[in-house]
Coordinates of N, CA and C and ligand atoms in Angstrom, one line a residue:
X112 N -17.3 34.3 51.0 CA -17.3 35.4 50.1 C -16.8 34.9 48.7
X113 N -15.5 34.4 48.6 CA -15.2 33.3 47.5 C -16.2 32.7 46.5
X114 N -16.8 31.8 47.4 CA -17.8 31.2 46.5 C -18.9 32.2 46.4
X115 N -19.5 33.2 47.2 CA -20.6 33.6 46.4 C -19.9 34.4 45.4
X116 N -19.0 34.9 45.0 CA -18.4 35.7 43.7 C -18.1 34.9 42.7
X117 N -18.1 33.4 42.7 CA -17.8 32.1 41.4 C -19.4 32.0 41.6
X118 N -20.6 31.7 42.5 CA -21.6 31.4 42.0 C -22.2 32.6 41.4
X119 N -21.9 33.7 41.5 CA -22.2 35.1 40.5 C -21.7 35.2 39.2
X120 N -20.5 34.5 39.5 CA -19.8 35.0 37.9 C -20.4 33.7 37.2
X121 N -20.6 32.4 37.5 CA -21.2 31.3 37.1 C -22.4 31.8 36.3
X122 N -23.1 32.4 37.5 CA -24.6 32.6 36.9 C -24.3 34.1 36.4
X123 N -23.7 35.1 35.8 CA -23.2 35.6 34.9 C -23.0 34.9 33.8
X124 N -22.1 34.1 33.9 CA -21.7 33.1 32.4 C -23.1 32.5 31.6
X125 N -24.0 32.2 33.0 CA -25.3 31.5 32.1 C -26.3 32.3 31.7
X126 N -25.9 33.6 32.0 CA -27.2 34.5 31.1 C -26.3 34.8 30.2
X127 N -24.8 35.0 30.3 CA -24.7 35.4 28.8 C -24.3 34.5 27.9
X128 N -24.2 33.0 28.1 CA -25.1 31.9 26.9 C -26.3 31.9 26.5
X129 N -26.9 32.5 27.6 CA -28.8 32.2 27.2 C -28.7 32.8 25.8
X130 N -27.9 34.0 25.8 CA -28.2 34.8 24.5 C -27.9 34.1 23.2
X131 N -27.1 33.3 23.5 CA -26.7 32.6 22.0 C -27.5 31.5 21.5
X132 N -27.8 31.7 20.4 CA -29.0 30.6 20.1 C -28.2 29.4 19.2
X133 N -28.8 28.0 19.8 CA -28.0 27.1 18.7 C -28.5 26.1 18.1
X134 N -28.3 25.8 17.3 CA -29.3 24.8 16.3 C -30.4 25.6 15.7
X135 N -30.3 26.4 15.8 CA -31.3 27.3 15.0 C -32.7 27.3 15.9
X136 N -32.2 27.1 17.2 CA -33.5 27.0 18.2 C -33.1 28.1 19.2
X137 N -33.9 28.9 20.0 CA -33.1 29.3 21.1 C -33.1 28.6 22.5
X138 N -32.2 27.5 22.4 CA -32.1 26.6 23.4 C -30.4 26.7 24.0
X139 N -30.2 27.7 25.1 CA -28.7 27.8 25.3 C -28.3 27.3 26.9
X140 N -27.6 27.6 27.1 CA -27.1 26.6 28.5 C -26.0 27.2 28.9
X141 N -25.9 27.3 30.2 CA -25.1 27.8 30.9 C -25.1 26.5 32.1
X142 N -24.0 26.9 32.9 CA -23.7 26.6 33.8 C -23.9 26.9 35.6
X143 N -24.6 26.6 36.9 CA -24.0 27.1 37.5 C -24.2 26.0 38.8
X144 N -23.3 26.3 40.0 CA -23.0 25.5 40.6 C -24.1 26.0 42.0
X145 N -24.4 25.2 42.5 CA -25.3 25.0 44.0 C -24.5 24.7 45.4
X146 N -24.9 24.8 46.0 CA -24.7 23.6 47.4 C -25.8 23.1 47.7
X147 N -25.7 22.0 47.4 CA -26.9 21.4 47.7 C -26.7 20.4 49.3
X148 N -27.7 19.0 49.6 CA -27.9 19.6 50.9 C -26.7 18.1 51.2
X149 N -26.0 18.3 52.5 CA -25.3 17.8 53.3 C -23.8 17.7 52.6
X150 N -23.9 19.2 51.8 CA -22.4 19.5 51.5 C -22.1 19.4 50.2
X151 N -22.9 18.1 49.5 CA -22.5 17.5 48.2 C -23.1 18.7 46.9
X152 N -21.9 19.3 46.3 CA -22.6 20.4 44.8 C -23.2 19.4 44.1
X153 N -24.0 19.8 43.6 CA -24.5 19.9 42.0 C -24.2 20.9 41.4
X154 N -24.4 20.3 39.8 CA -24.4 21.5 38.8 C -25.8 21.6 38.2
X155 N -26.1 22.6 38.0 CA -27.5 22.9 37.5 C -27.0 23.7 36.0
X156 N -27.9 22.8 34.9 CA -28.5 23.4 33.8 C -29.2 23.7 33.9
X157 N -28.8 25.4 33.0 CA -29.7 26.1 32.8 C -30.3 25.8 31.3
X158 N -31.2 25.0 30.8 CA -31.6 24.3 29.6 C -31.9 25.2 28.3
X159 N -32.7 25.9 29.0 CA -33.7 26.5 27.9 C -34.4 27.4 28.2
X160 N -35.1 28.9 27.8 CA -36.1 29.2 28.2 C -37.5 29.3 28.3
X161 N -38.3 29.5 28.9 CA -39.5 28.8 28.8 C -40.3 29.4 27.6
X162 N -40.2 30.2 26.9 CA -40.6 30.6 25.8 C -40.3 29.1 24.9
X163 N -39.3 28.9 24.5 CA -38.6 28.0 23.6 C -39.2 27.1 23.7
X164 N -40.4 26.5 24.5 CA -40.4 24.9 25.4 C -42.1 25.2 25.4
X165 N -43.1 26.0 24.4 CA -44.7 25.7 24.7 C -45.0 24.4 25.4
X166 N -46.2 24.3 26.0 CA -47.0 23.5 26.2 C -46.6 22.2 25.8
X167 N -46.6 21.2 26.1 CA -46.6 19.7 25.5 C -45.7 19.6 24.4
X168 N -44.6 20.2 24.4 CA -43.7 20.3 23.4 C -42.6 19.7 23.7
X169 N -41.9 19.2 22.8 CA -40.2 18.7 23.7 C -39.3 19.3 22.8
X170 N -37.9 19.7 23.3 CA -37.0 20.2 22.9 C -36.0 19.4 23.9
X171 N -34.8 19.4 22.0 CA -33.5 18.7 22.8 C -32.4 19.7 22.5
X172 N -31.8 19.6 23.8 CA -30.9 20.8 24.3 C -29.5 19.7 24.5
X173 N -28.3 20.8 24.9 CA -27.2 20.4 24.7 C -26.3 20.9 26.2
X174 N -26.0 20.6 26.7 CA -25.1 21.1 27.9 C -23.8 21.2 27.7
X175 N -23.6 22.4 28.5 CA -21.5 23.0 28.2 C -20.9 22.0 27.8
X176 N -21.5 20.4 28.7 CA -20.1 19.7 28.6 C -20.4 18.7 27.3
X177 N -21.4 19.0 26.4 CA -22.1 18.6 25.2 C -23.0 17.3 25.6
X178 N -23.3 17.1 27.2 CA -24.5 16.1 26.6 C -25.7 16.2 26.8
X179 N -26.4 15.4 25.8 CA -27.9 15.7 25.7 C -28.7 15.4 26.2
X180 N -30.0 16.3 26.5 CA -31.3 16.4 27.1 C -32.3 16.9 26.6
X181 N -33.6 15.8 26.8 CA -34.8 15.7 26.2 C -35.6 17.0 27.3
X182 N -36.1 18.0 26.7 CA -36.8 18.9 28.1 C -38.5 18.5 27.2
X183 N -39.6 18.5 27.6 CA -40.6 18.2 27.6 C -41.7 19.1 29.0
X184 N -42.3 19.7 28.5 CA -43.7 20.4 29.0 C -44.9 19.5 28.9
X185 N -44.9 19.8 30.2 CA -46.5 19.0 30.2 C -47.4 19.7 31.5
X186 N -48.7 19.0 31.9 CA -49.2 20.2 32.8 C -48.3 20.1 34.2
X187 N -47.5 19.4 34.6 CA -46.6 19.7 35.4 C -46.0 20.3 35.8
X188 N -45.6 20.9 34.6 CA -44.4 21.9 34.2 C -43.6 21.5 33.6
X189 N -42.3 20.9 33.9 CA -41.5 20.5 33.0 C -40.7 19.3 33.6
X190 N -40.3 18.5 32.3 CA -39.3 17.2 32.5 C -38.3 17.3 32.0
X191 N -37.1 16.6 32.5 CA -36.3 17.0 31.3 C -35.5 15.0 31.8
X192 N -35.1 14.6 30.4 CA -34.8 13.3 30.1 C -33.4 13.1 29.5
X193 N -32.4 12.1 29.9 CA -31.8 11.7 30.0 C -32.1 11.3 28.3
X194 N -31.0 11.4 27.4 CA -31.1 10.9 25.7 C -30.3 9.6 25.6
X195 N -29.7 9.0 26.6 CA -29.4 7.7 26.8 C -30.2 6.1 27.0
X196 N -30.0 5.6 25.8 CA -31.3 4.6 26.0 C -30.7 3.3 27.2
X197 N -30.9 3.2 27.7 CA -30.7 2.2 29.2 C -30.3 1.1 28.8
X198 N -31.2 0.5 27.8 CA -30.3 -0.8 26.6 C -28.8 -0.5 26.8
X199 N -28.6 -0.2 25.4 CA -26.6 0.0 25.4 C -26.2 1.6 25.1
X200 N -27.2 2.0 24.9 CA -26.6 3.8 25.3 C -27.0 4.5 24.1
X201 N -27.5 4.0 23.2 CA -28.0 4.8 21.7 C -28.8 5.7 22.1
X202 N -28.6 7.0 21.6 CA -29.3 8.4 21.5 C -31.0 8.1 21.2
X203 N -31.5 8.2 21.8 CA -33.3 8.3 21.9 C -33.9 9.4 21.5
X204 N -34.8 9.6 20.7 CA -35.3 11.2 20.6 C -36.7 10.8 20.6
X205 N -37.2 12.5 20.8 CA -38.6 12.5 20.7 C -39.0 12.1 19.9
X206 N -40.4 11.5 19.5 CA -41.5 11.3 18.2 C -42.6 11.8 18.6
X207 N -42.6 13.2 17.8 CA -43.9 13.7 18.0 C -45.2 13.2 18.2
X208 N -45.2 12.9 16.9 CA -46.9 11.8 15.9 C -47.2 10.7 17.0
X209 N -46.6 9.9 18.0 CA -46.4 9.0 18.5 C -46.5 10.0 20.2
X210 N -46.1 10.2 20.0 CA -45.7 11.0 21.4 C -45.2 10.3 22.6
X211 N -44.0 9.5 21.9 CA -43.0 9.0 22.4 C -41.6 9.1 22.5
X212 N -40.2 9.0 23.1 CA -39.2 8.5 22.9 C -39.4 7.3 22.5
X213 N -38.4 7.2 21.5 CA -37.8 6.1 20.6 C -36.1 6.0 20.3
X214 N -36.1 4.8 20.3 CA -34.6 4.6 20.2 C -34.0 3.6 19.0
X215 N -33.1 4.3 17.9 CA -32.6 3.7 16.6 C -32.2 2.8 16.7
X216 N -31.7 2.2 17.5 CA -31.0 0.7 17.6 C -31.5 -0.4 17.8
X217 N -32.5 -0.8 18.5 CA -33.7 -2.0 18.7 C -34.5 -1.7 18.9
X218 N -35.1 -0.5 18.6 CA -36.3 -0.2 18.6 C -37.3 -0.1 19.9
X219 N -36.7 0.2 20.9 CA -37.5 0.2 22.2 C -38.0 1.7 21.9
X220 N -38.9 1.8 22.8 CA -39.8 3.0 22.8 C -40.3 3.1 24.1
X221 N -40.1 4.3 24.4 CA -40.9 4.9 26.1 C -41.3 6.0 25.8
X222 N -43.1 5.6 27.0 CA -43.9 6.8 26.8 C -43.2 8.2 27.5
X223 N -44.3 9.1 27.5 CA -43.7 9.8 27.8 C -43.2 10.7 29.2
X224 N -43.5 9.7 30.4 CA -42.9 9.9 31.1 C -41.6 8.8 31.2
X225 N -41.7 8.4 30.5 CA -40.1 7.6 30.1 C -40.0 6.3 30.2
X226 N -41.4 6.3 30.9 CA -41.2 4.3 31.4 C -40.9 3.6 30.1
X227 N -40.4 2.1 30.1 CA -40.3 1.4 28.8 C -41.9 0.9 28.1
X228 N -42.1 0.8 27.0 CA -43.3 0.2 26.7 C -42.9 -0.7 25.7
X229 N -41.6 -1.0 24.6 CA -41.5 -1.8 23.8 C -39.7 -2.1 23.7
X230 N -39.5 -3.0 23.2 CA -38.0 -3.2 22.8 C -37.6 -4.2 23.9
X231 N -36.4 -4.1 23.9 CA -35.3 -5.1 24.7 C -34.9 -3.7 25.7
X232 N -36.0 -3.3 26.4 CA -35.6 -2.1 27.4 C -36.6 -2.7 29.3
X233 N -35.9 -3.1 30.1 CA -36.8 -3.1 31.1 C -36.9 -1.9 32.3
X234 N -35.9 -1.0 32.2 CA -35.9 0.3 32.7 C -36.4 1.5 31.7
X235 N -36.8 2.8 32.6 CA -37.3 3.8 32.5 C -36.3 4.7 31.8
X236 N -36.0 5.6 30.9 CA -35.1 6.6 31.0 C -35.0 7.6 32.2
X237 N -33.5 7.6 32.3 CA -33.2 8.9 33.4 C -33.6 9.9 33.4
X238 N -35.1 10.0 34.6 CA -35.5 11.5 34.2 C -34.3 12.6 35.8
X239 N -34.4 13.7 35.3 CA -33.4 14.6 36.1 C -34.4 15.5 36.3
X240 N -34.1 16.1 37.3 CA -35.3 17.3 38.2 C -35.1 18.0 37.6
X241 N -35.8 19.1 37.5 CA -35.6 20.3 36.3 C -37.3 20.8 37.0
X242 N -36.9 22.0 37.0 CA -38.3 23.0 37.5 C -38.1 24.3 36.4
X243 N -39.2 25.5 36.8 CA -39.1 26.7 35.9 C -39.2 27.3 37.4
X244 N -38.3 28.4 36.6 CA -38.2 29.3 37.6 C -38.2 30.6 36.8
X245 N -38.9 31.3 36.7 CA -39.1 32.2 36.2 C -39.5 32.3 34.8
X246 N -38.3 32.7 33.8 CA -38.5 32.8 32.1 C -37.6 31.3 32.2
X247 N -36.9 30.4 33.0 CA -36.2 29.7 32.9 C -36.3 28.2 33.4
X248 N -35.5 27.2 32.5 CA -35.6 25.6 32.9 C -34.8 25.4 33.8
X249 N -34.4 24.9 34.9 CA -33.1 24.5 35.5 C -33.3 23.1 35.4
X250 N -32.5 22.4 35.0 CA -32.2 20.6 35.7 C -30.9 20.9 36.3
X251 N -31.0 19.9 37.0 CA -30.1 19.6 38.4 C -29.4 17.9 37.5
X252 N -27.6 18.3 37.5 CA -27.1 16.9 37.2 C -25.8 17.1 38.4
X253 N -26.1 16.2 39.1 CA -24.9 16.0 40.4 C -23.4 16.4 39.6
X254 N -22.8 16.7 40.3 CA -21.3 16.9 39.4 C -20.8 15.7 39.4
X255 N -20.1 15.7 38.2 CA -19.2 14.5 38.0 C -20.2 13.5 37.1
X256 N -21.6 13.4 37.1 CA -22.1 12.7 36.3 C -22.5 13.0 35.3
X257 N -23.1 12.0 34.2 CA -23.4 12.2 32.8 C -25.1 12.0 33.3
X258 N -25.5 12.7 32.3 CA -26.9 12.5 31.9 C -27.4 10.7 31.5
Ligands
FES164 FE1 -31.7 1.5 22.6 FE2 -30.9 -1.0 22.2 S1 -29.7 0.8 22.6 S2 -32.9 -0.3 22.2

């Protein structure tokens, strides 16, 4: 009974961040917690709403505990990316024109499902599960980890 009244007030908490818009985007985030399977929680971000996120679009969003994620639409549905470049950790962002991640530091670049295609990078970016469910993005980050 306990926990379903924290996973309610959780997912309370995350509709009423949805409302606040930040960066001048409406990309807000909430929090909420799962049981996921053989006991171990996750936390699930709530990213963004699917309004915010057209078609083949990417948007970078911010999580409670401030770290960043690439969400990206495609005919899939949706991706959402890890902004940690696998090199030594520099912040990666979209490039539209290109329609790639790219990264400021040595210049590695991955397409857009993240694999590496240039730089001193021989790994993929961390992509994280993330589905729509409704008006909304969820990604799934195990607790205790960083993006
Ligand atoms: Fe990204 Fe080196 S940290 S290429």
């Amino acid at each position: 009974m306990a926990a379903l009244a924290r996973r309610d007030l959780l997912a309370r908490l995350g509709m009423w961040l949805a409302a606040v818009p930040t960066a001048g985007v409406a990309a807000w985030i909430g929090v909420r917690f799962l049981a996921a399977g053989r006991g171990q929680r996750v936390v699930t971000v709530v990213g963004a709403g699917v309004a915010d996120l057209p078609p083949r679009a990417a948007l970078t969003v911010e999580n409670i505990a401030g770290h960043r994620l690439i969400l990206r639409r495609d005919r899939d549905g949706v991706a959402a990316f890890s902004t940690v470049c696998p090199h030594m950790g520099c912040a990666v962002a979209w490039e539209e024109a290109a329609r790639e991640f790219v990264c400021p530091c040595h210049a590695a670049r991955f397409a857009a499902d993240g694999a590496p295609l240039a730089g001193p990078v021989d790994r993929p970016l961390r992509r994280l599960p993330a589905v729509i469910r409704g008006e909304l993005v969820y990604v799934e980050l195990p607790v205790g980890e960083t993006p």
